[in-house]
PDB file of C-alpha atoms in Angstrom:
ATOM      1  CA  UNK A   1     -44.758 -33.834  53.424  1.00 55.00           C
ATOM      2  CA  UNK A   2     -44.891 -34.503  49.683  1.00 73.00           C
ATOM      3  CA  UNK A   3     -42.238 -31.895  48.965  1.00 79.00           C
ATOM      4  CA  UNK A   4     -39.926 -33.402  51.580  1.00 86.00           C
ATOM      5  CA  UNK A   5     -40.423 -36.886  50.125  1.00 91.00           C
ATOM      6  CA  UNK A   6     -39.835 -35.602  46.621  1.00 93.00           C
ATOM      7  CA  UNK A   7     -36.682 -33.761  47.711  1.00 94.00           C
ATOM      8  CA  UNK A   8     -35.308 -36.986  49.236  1.00 95.00           C
ATOM      9  CA  UNK A   9     -36.225 -39.078  46.189  1.00 95.00           C
ATOM     10  CA  UNK A  10     -34.814 -36.589  43.669  1.00 96.00           C
ATOM     11  CA  UNK A  11     -31.481 -36.815  45.495  1.00 97.00           C
ATOM     12  CA  UNK A  12     -31.637 -40.604  45.040  1.00 97.00           C
ATOM     13  CA  UNK A  13     -32.415 -40.082  41.319  1.00 97.00           C
ATOM     14  CA  UNK A  14     -29.382 -37.823  41.094  1.00 97.00           C
ATOM     15  CA  UNK A  15     -27.153 -40.306  42.937  1.00 97.00           C
ATOM     16  CA  UNK A  16     -28.218 -43.050  40.519  1.00 97.00           C
ATOM     17  CA  UNK A  17     -27.498 -40.775  37.549  1.00 97.00           C
ATOM     18  CA  UNK A  18     -24.029 -39.925  38.906  1.00 97.00           C
ATOM     19  CA  UNK A  19     -23.389 -43.647  39.377  1.00 97.00           C
ATOM     20  CA  UNK A  20     -24.400 -44.355  35.745  1.00 96.00           C
ATOM     21  CA  UNK A  21     -22.212 -41.503  34.516  1.00 96.00           C
ATOM     22  CA  UNK A  22     -19.158 -43.084  36.165  1.00 95.00           C
ATOM     23  CA  UNK A  23     -19.148 -45.568  33.281  1.00 93.00           C
ATOM     24  CA  UNK A  24     -18.951 -42.777  30.690  1.00 93.00           C
ATOM     25  CA  UNK A  25     -15.484 -41.660  29.641  1.00 93.00           C
ATOM     26  CA  UNK A  26     -14.662 -37.985  29.097  1.00 90.00           C
ATOM     27  CA  UNK A  27     -14.439 -38.575  25.347  1.00 89.00           C
ATOM     28  CA  UNK A  28     -17.985 -40.011  25.330  1.00 92.00           C
ATOM     29  CA  UNK A  29     -19.662 -37.211  27.300  1.00 90.00           C
ATOM     30  CA  UNK A  30     -21.031 -35.527  24.177  1.00 90.00           C
ATOM     31  CA  UNK A  31     -22.125 -38.686  22.378  1.00 90.00           C
ATOM     32  CA  UNK A  32     -25.907 -38.932  22.649  1.00 90.00           C
ATOM     33  CA  UNK A  33     -25.984 -42.696  22.063  1.00 93.00           C
ATOM     34  CA  UNK A  34     -23.799 -43.122  25.171  1.00 93.00           C
ATOM     35  CA  UNK A  35     -25.379 -40.560  27.494  1.00 93.00           C
ATOM     36  CA  UNK A  36     -29.009 -40.938  26.413  1.00 94.00           C
ATOM     37  CA  UNK A  37     -29.664 -43.833  28.811  1.00 95.00           C
ATOM     38  CA  UNK A  38     -28.343 -42.157  31.982  1.00 96.00           C
ATOM     39  CA  UNK A  39     -29.938 -38.840  30.998  1.00 96.00           C
ATOM     40  CA  UNK A  40     -33.284 -40.495  30.245  1.00 96.00           C
ATOM     41  CA  UNK A  41     -33.065 -42.435  33.523  1.00 97.00           C
ATOM     42  CA  UNK A  42     -32.594 -39.181  35.445  1.00 97.00           C
ATOM     43  CA  UNK A  43     -35.432 -37.451  33.669  1.00 96.00           C
ATOM     44  CA  UNK A  44     -37.703 -40.491  33.959  1.00 97.00           C
ATOM     45  CA  UNK A  45     -36.956 -40.905  37.651  1.00 97.00           C
ATOM     46  CA  UNK A  46     -37.696 -37.251  38.400  1.00 96.00           C
ATOM     47  CA  UNK A  47     -40.893 -37.328  36.363  1.00 96.00           C
ATOM     48  CA  UNK A  48     -42.251 -40.682  37.537  1.00 96.00           C
ATOM     49  CA  UNK A  49     -41.729 -39.904  41.216  1.00 95.00           C
ATOM     50  CA  UNK A  50     -43.358 -36.505  40.810  1.00 94.00           C
ATOM     51  CA  UNK A  51     -46.308 -38.248  39.183  1.00 93.00           C
ATOM     52  CA  UNK A  52     -46.366 -40.943  41.899  1.00 93.00           C
ATOM     53  CA  UNK A  53     -46.414 -38.317  44.661  1.00 92.00           C
ATOM     54  CA  UNK A  54     -48.937 -36.117  42.793  1.00 90.00           C
ATOM     55  CA  UNK A  55     -46.304 -33.408  42.571  1.00 89.00           C
ATOM     56  CA  UNK A  56     -46.189 -31.039  39.609  1.00 90.00           C
ATOM     57  CA  UNK A  57     -43.761 -31.822  36.817  1.00 91.00           C
ATOM     58  CA  UNK A  58     -41.755 -30.062  35.532  1.00 91.00           C
ATOM     59  CA  UNK A  59     -40.883 -28.349  38.772  1.00 94.00           C
ATOM     60  CA  UNK A  60     -38.048 -26.222  40.133  1.00 93.00           C
ATOM     61  CA  UNK A  61     -36.304 -29.094  41.910  1.00 94.00           C
ATOM     62  CA  UNK A  62     -36.351 -31.384  38.870  1.00 95.00           C
ATOM     63  CA  UNK A  63     -35.138 -28.545  36.651  1.00 95.00           C
ATOM     64  CA  UNK A  64     -32.328 -27.877  39.124  1.00 96.00           C
ATOM     65  CA  UNK A  65     -31.083 -31.464  38.736  1.00 96.00           C
ATOM     66  CA  UNK A  66     -31.376 -31.310  34.933  1.00 95.00           C
ATOM     67  CA  UNK A  67     -29.411 -28.031  34.876  1.00 94.00           C
ATOM     68  CA  UNK A  68     -26.909 -29.527  37.302  1.00 95.00           C
ATOM     69  CA  UNK A  69     -26.378 -32.483  34.954  1.00 95.00           C
ATOM     70  CA  UNK A  70     -25.716 -30.113  32.057  1.00 92.00           C
ATOM     71  CA  UNK A  71     -23.382 -27.961  34.102  1.00 92.00           C
ATOM     72  CA  UNK A  72     -21.424 -30.880  35.544  1.00 94.00           C
ATOM     73  CA  UNK A  73     -21.222 -33.228  32.550  1.00 93.00           C
ATOM     74  CA  UNK A  74     -22.289 -31.598  29.304  1.00 87.00           C
ATOM     75  CA  UNK A  75     -21.072 -27.983  29.528  1.00 85.00           C
ATOM     76  CA  UNK A  76     -18.396 -28.565  26.862  1.00 82.00           C
ATOM     77  CA  UNK A  77     -20.836 -30.097  24.383  1.00 81.00           C
ATOM     78  CA  UNK A  78     -21.961 -27.872  21.570  1.00 68.00           C
ATOM     79  CA  UNK A  79     -24.627 -28.464  18.988  1.00 59.00           C
ATOM     80  CA  UNK A  80     -22.842 -29.403  15.845  1.00 57.00           C
ATOM     81  CA  UNK A  81     -24.261 -27.853  12.743  1.00 52.00           C
ATOM     82  CA  UNK A  82     -24.859 -30.353   9.960  1.00 54.00           C
ATOM     83  CA  UNK A  83     -22.243 -30.207   7.256  1.00 54.00           C
ATOM     84  CA  UNK A  84     -23.750 -29.963   3.794  1.00 62.00           C
ATOM     85  CA  UNK A  85     -21.975 -31.497   0.848  1.00 69.00           C
ATOM     86  CA  UNK A  86     -22.510 -30.941  -2.859  1.00 73.00           C
ATOM     87  CA  UNK A  87     -24.503 -33.732  -4.472  1.00 76.00           C
ATOM     88  CA  UNK A  88     -22.700 -36.137  -6.778  1.00 82.00           C
ATOM     89  CA  UNK A  89     -21.980 -34.719 -10.248  1.00 85.00           C
ATOM     90  CA  UNK A  90     -24.572 -36.861 -12.036  1.00 86.00           C
ATOM     91  CA  UNK A  91     -27.322 -35.722  -9.645  1.00 82.00           C
ATOM     92  CA  UNK A  92     -26.189 -32.105  -9.930  1.00 82.00           C
ATOM     93  CA  UNK A  93     -26.185 -32.353 -13.726  1.00 87.00           C
ATOM     94  CA  UNK A  94     -29.704 -33.811 -13.729  1.00 86.00           C
ATOM     95  CA  UNK A  95     -30.915 -31.027 -11.419  1.00 85.00           C
ATOM     96  CA  UNK A  96     -29.509 -28.411 -13.813  1.00 88.00           C
ATOM     97  CA  UNK A  97     -30.577 -29.975 -17.117  1.00 90.00           C
ATOM     98  CA  UNK A  98     -34.119 -31.047 -16.125  1.00 88.00           C
ATOM     99  CA  UNK A  99     -35.538 -27.510 -15.755  1.00 89.00           C
ATOM    100  CA  UNK A 100     -33.667 -26.312 -18.872  1.00 91.00           C
ATOM    101  CA  UNK A 101     -35.222 -29.107 -20.940  1.00 88.00           C
ATOM    102  CA  UNK A 102     -38.610 -28.570 -19.365  1.00 89.00           C
ATOM    103  CA  UNK A 103     -38.854 -24.880 -20.328  1.00 90.00           C
ATOM    104  CA  UNK A 104     -39.042 -25.380 -24.152  1.00 90.00           C
ATOM    105  CA  UNK A 105     -41.561 -28.194 -23.655  1.00 89.00           C
ATOM    106  CA  UNK A 106     -43.802 -25.982 -21.489  1.00 90.00           C
ATOM    107  CA  UNK A 107     -43.506 -23.051 -23.910  1.00 91.00           C
ATOM    108  CA  UNK A 108     -44.479 -25.349 -26.804  1.00 91.00           C
ATOM    109  CA  UNK A 109     -47.406 -26.716 -24.791  1.00 90.00           C
ATOM    110  CA  UNK A 110     -48.686 -23.219 -23.974  1.00 91.00           C
ATOM    111  CA  UNK A 111     -48.432 -22.085 -27.619  1.00 91.00           C
ATOM    112  CA  UNK A 112     -50.123 -25.265 -28.860  1.00 89.00           C
ATOM    113  CA  UNK A 113     -52.984 -24.943 -26.325  1.00 87.00           C
ATOM    114  CA  UNK A 114     -53.472 -21.244 -27.105  1.00 88.00           C
ATOM    115  CA  UNK A 115     -53.722 -21.972 -30.865  1.00 82.00           C
ATOM    116  CA  UNK A 116     -56.106 -24.857 -30.160  1.00 67.00           C
ATOM    117  CA  UNK A 117     -58.298 -22.529 -28.052  1.00 62.00           C
ATOM    118  CA  UNK A 118     -58.510 -19.900 -30.874  1.00 60.00           C
ATOM    119  CA  UNK A 119     -59.565 -22.516 -33.424  1.00 54.00           C
ATOM    120  CA  UNK A 120     -62.547 -23.513 -31.262  1.00 53.00           C
ATOM    121  CA  UNK A 121     -63.765 -19.931 -30.802  1.00 48.00           C
TER     122      UNK A 121
END
């Protein structure tokens, strides 16, 4: 009985998701800020009704609807790799010069501490 109820309700969750996606243009299908609400509504509906009916979540039926949403709406979306840019010249210069200036200071400090240690012995 629970599985039959859940099957009926998940179809209603899907219908609601499809209705929300009617407002999304083709150009917006891969924009998370646009599709996050309908997608979250679908996932929330599937999960909350499973919880309400004491049905396991995630489950095969819920996963089927999630996969169906990806196949139908988001199959052309790819994960964009972040594009890295060089830092501004002044930051780059500071990152290069800082270690170069630090090396003589550390060498001097080590020599000074080693001489100070010998004088005490």
